[in-house]
XYZ file of C-alpha atoms in Angstrom:
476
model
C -157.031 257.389 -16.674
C -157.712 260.939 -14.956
C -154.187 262.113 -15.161
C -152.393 260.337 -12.652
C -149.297 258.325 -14.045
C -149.209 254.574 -15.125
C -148.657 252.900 -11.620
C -144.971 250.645 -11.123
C -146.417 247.791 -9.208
C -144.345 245.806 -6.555
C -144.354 242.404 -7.474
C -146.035 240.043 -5.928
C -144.471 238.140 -2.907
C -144.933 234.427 -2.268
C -147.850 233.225 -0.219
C -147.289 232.047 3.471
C -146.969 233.556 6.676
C -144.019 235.940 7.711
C -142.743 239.423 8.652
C -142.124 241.564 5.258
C -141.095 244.929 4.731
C -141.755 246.883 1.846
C -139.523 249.999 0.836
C -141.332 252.983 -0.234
C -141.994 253.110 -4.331
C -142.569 255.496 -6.565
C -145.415 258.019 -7.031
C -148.657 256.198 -8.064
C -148.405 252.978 -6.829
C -151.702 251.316 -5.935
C -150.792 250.720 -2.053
C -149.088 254.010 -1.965
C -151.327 256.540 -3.499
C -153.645 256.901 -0.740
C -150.558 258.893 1.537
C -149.789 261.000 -2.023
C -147.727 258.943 -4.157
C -144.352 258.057 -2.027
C -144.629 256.930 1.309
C -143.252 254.115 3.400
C -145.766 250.997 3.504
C -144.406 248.498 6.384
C -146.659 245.409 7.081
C -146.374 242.690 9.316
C -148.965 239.987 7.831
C -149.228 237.218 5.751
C -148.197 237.924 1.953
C -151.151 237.488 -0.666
C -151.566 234.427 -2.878
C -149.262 234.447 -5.615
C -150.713 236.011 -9.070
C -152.723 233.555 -10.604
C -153.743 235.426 -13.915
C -157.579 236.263 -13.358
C -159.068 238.729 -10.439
C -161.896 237.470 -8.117
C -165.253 238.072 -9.792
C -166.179 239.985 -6.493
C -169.246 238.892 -4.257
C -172.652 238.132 -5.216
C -175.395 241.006 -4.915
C -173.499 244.099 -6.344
C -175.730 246.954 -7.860
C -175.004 245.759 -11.364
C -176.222 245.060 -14.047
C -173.582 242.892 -16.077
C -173.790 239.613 -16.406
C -172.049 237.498 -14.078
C -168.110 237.064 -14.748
C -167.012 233.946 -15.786
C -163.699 232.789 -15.767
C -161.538 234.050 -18.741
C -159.390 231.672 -20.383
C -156.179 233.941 -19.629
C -154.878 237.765 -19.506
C -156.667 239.661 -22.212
C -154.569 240.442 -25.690
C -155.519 244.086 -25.150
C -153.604 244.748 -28.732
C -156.358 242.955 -30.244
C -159.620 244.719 -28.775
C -159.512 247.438 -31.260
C -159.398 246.594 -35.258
C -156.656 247.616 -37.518
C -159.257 250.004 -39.813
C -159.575 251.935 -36.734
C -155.937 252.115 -35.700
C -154.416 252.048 -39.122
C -156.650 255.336 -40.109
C -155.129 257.448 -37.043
C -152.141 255.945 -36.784
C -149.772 254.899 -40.213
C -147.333 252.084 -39.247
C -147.575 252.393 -35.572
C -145.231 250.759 -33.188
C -147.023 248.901 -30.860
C -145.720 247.825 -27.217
C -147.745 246.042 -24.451
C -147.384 246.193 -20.598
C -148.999 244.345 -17.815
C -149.163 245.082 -13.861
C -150.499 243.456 -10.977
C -151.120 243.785 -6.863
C -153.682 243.299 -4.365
C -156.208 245.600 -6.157
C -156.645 245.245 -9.225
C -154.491 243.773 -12.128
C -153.950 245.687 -14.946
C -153.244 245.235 -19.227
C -152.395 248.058 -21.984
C -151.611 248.515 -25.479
C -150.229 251.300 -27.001
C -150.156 252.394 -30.694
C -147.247 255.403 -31.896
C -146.313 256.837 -34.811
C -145.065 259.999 -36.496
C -146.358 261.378 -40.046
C -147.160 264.736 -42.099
C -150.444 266.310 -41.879
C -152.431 267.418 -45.021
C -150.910 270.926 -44.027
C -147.420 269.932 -44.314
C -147.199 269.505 -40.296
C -145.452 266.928 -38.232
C -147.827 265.113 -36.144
C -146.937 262.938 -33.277
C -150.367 260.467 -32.314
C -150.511 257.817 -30.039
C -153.691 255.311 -28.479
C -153.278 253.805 -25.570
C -155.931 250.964 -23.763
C -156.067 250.065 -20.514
C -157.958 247.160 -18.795
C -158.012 247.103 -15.601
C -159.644 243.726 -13.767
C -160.654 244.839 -10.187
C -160.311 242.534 -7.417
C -162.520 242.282 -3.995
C -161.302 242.299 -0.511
C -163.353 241.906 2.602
C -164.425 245.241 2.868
C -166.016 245.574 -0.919
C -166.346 243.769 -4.006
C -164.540 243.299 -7.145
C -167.565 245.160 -8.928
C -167.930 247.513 -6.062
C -163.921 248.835 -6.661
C -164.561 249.112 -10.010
C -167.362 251.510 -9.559
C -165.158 253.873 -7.466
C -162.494 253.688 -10.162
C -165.245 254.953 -12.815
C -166.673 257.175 -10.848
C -163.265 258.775 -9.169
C -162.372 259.118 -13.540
C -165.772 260.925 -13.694
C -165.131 263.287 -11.059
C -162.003 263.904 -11.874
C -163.311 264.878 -15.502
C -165.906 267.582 -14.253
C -163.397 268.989 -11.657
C -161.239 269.850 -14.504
C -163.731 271.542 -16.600
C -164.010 274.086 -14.392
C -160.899 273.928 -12.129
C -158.374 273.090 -15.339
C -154.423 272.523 -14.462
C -152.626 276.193 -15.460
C -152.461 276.442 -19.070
C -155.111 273.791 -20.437
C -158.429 273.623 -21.457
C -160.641 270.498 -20.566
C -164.554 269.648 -21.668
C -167.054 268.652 -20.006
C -167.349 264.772 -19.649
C -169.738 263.532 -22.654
C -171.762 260.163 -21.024
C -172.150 257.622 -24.158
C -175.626 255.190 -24.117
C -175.069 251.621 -24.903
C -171.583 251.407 -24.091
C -170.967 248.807 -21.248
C -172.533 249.688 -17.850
C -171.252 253.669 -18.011
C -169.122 255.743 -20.361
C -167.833 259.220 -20.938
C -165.352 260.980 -23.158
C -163.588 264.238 -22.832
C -160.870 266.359 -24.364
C -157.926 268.716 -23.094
C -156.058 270.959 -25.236
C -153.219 273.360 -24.317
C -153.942 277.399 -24.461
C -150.842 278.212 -25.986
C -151.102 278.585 -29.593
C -147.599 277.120 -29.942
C -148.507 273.426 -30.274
C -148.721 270.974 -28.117
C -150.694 267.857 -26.813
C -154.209 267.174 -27.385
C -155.544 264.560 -25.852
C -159.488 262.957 -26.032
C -159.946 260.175 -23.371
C -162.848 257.660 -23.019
C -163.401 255.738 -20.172
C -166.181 252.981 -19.893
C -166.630 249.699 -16.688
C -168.190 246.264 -17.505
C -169.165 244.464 -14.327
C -165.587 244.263 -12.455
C -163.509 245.418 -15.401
C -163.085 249.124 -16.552
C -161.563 250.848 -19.508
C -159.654 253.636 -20.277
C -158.702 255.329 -23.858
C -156.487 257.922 -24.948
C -155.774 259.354 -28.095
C -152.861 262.368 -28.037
C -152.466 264.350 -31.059
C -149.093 266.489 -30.549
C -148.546 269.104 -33.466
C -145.134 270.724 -33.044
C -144.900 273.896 -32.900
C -148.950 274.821 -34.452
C -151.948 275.700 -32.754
C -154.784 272.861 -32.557
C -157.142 272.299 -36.095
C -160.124 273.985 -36.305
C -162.981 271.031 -34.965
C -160.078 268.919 -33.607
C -162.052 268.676 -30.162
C -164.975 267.348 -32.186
C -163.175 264.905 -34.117
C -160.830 263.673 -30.851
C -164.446 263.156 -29.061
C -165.571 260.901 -32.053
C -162.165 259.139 -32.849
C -162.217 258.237 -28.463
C -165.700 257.174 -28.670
C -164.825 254.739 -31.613
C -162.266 253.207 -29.636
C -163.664 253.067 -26.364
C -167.160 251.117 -27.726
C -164.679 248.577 -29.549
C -162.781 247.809 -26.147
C -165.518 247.856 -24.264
C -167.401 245.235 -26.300
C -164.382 243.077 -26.383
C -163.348 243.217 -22.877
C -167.008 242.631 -22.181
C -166.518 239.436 -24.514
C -162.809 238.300 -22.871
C -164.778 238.814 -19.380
C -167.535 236.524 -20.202
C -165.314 234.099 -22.009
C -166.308 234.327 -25.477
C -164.226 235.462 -28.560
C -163.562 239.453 -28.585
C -159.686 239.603 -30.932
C -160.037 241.820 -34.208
C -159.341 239.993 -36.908
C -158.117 243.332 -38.625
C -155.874 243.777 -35.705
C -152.488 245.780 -36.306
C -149.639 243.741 -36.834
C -147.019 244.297 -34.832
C -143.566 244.638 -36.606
C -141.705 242.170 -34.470
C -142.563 239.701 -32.064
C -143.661 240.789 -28.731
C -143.904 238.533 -25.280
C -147.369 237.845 -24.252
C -148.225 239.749 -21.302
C -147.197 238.106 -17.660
C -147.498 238.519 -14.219
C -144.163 240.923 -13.867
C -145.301 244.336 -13.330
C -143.454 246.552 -15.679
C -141.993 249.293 -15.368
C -140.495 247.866 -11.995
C -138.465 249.651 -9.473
C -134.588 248.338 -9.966
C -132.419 248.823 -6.800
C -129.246 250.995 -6.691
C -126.862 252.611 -5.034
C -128.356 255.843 -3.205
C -127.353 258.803 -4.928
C -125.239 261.445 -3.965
C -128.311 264.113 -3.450
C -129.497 261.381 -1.119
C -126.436 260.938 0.975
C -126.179 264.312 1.366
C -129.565 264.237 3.494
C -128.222 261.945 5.762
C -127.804 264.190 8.668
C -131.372 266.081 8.077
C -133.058 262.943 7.946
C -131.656 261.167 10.710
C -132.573 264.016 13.028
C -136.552 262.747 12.390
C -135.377 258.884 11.643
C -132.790 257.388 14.353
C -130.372 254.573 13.215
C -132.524 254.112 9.962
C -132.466 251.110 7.126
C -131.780 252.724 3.858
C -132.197 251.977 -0.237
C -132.570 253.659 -3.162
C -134.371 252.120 -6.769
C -134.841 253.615 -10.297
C -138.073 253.426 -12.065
C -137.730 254.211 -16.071
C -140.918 255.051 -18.086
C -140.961 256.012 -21.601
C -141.512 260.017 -20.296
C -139.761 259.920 -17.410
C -137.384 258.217 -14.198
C -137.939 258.314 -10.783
C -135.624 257.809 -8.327
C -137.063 257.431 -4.758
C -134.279 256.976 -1.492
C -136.148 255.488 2.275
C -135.207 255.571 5.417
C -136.771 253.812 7.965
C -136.743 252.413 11.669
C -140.288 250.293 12.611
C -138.696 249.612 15.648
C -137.614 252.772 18.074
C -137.741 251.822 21.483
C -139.908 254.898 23.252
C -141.319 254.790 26.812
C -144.821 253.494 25.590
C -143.703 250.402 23.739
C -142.561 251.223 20.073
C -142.410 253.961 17.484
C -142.149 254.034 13.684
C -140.284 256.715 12.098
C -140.217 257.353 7.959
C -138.977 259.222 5.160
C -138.980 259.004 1.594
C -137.796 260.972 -1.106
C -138.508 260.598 -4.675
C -137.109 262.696 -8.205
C -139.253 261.900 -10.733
C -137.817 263.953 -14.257
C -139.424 264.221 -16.959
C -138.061 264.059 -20.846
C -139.570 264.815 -24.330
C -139.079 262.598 -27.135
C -135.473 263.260 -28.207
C -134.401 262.826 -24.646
C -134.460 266.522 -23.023
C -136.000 268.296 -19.800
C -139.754 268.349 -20.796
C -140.670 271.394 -18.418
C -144.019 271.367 -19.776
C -144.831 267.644 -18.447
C -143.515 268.306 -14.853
C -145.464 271.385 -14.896
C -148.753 269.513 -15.771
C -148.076 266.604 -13.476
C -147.820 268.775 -10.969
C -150.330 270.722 -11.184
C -152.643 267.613 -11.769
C -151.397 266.505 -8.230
C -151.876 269.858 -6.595
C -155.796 269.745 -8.463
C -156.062 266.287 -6.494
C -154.855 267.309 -3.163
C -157.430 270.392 -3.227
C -159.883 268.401 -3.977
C -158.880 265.820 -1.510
C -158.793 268.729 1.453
C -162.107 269.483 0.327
C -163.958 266.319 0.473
C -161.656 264.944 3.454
C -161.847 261.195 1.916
C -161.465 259.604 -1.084
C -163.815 256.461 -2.048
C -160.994 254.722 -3.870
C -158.679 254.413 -0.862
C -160.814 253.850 1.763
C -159.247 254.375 5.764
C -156.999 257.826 4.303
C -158.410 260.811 5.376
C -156.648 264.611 4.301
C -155.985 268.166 6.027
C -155.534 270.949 4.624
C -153.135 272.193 1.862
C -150.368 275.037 2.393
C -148.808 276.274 -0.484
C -145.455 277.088 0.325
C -142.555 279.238 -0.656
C -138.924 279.651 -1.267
C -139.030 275.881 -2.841
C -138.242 275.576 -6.398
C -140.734 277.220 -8.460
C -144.135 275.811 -6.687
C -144.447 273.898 -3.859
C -147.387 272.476 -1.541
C -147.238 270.481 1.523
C -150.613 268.455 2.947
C -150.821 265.882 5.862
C -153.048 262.799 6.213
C -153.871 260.221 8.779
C -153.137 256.510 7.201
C -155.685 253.988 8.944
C -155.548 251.255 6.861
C -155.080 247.039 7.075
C -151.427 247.674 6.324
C -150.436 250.803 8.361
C -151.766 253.025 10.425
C -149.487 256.374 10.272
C -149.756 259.894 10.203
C -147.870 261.348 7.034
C -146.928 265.213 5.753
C -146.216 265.182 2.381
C -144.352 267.999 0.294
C -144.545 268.094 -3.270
C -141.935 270.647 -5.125
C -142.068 271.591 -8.965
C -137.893 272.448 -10.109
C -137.275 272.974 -13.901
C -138.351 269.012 -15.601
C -138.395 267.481 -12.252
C -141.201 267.108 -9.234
C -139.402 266.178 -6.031
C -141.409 264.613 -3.193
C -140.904 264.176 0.206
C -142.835 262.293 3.285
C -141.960 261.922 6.992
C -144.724 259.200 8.583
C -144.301 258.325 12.012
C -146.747 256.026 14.723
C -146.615 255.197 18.018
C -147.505 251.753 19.006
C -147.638 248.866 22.085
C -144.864 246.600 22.338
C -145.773 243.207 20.602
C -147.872 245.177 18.120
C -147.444 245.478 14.560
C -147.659 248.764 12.470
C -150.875 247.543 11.075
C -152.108 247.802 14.722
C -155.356 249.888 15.598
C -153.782 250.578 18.876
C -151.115 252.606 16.925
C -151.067 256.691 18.138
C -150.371 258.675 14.963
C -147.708 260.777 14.315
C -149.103 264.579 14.634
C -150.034 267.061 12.098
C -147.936 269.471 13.843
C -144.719 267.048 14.341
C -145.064 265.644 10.881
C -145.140 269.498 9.361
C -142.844 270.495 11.885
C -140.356 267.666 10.670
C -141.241 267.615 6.541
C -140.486 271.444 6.130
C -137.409 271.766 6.811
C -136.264 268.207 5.339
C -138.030 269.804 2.090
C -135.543 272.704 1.987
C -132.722 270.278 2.348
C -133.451 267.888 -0.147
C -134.195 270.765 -2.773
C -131.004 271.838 -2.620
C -129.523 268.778 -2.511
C -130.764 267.938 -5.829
C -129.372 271.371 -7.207
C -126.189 270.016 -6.409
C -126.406 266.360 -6.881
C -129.577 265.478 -9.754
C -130.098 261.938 -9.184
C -130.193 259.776 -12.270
């Protein structure tokens, strides 16, 4: 997708009526990215129906033209929408590994394809394809076809934002629309400036009805400059892939037959995908550069519930610490009061601080939040509106902060957000606060929200704290 990372869904709970609370996660999950990627997400309502394998096929009357969904036989073998000859020919003995995710949006499938070999110029090349399928589920306010739409058409924004407002340090092209490949598609290509090596990647993303699909091929030559025409023959190799998933996940979606039979074997056996999200936030004990924050952060949170989880991804961990008190008795009923902080590091291949990746992610999310200040709203997370963005100083090497009022059918809070770039790590912080009638859930439109200047006021400081913290203290 457009940059953002793969998303650690919280699993499912079990259906039937009763009073849940959910502990912030880490950046990029679903609920969460609408208040920047960590943020506390308290709801007092019934839990959704368990996962049942398939997404709704949306309502009737969307503005498409795919043929009407019917009910696929299971979760898609996404390892077996692209054929072998195609995989085989960029990648030489790849090792393959599958993941699955779901929530209340969307539920999600990908395949990924690695391997290391020698160039024809006596170079060692790292490539790797990954596929994504992503089945797109309705709620009241929109359809399943209708979300999937927004999640295009958010990846083709995102793609013509960064051809001419590129993250420091890369160059991006122009989104190239394909004809004939489901009901919209577009590749592009980024490539670092430095002549020192680095990644290239070419990404392809195409939607079918309710479904969409992303592809992306990464080409990392260490330590040479990128081929002559290697833009040119990324766009090609991405288009190749993309019009083979698309046709089979049009196929799977419909019902009929879509596996390759020249699919990749994989070199040992690998569990069918499920309904457990993966990777999934593990509790722990909270951290040392955590406890240390205790005193800042009970200043803004009184007599707060606490935890700490992990998430481990194959280029990174995150570890994300909450506080929070849904309950503080004020003289107009009740008030909510909410921090989280997350670490997410990142690591190269043999294991050490990959600057370079922190750098980009972060600059990725401080493209986003621009934008976002811009426009106000995004489409994708409907009820989330944004202020402004301050860059600020004296906080690791870059830092930004940005506020946004949460009015959505799970919370309705007012959030500042800091996000801090240190060495191979991005930090982020969030104080969220409401004010609400007694009786009245945090979901409730009656709910004051907590104010830009209060939220800043509070954030700011807490930011200096918990950067220092983590000089003394990384979490692991």
């Amino acid at each position: 997708m457009a940059s953002p990372p793969s998303p650690p869904y919280p699993a499912p709970p079990p259906a039937g009526p009763r009073r849940r609370w959910i502990a912030p996660v880490v950046a990029g999950a679903a609920a969460l990215a609408v208040t920047g990627g960590v943020a506390v997400h308290l709801a007092t309502r019934p839990g959704p129906a368990p996962f049942s394998g398939s997404a709704s096929a949306g309502a009737s009357g969307d503005a498409s033209a795919s043929p009407a969904a019917l009910t696929p036989p299971g979760a898609p073998d996404v390892c077996a929408m692209i054929g072998g000859a195609e995989t085989g020919r960029l990648i030489l003995e790849p090792e393959v590994e599958r993941d699955s995710s779901d929530d209340s949006g969307r539920t999600t499938w990908s395949c990924r394809w690695s391997g290391d070999f020698t160039s024809s110029g006596g170079r060692p090349v790292h490539n790797k394809i990954t596929i994504t399928v992503v089945r797109h589920k309705g709620d009241q306010d929109r359809s399943a076809v209708a979300a999937a739409q927004g999640g295009y058409g958010f990846d083709l924004q995102n793609g013509r934002r960064f051809a001419t407002a590129p993250p420091e340090g890369y160059r991006h092209s122009r989104p190239v629309q394909l004809t004939g490949v489901g009901d919209g598609a577009h590749v592009r290509f980024s490539r670092p400036l430095a002549e020192s090596g680095g990644i290239t990647s070419a990404e392809g993303f195409s939607r079918v009805g309710d479904v969409t699909v992303a592809v992306k091929y990464d080409r990392y030559l260490r330590g040479a400059p990128a081929e002559p025409g290697l833009e040119k023959d990324a766009l090609r190799e991405a288009g190749l892939l993309l019009r083979q998933a698309t046709e089979s996940a049009a196929a799977w979606r419909e019902g009929r037959p879509y596996a390759r039979p020249t699919a990749v074997p994989e070199r040992s056996p690998t569990p069918a995908p499920t309904a457990t999200p993966t990777p999934t936030p593990v509790p722990i004990a909270v951290p040392p550069a955590c406890t240390a924050l205790a005193p800042a952060v009970t200043r803004l949170v009184p007599r707060p519930k606490t935890g700490a989880g992990r998430t481990r991804e194959q280029d990174r961990t995150t570890v994300t610490c909450w506080w929070e008190n849904p309950d503080i008795r004020s003289p107009g009923g009740l008030s909510l009061r909410a921090v989280s902080v997350s670490f997410t590091s990142f690591a190269d291949r043999a294991g050490g601080p990959d600057h370079e990746a922190a750098r980009l992610h972060y600059a990725e999310r401080y493209a986003r939040a621009v934008r976002l200040q811009r426009e106000g709203r995004d489409p994708a997370y409907p009820g989330v509106s944004y202020g402004s963005v301050a860059e600020l100083r004296g906080l690791g090497e870059r830092a930004y902060s940005q506020y946004r009022r949460h009015r959505t059918p799970d919370l309705y809070a007012g959030a500042a957000g800091v996000l801090v770039l240190s060495g191979s790590t991005v930090i982020e912080i969030v104080y969220a606060g409401s004010e609400r009638p007694e009786g009245r859930g945090v979901d409730s439109p009656r709910s004051v929200l907590l104010p830009l200047r209060e939220a800043v006021t509070g954030v700011t400081p807490l930011a200096g704290a918990v950067v220092r913290a983590f000089r003394q203290a990384e979490p692991g």
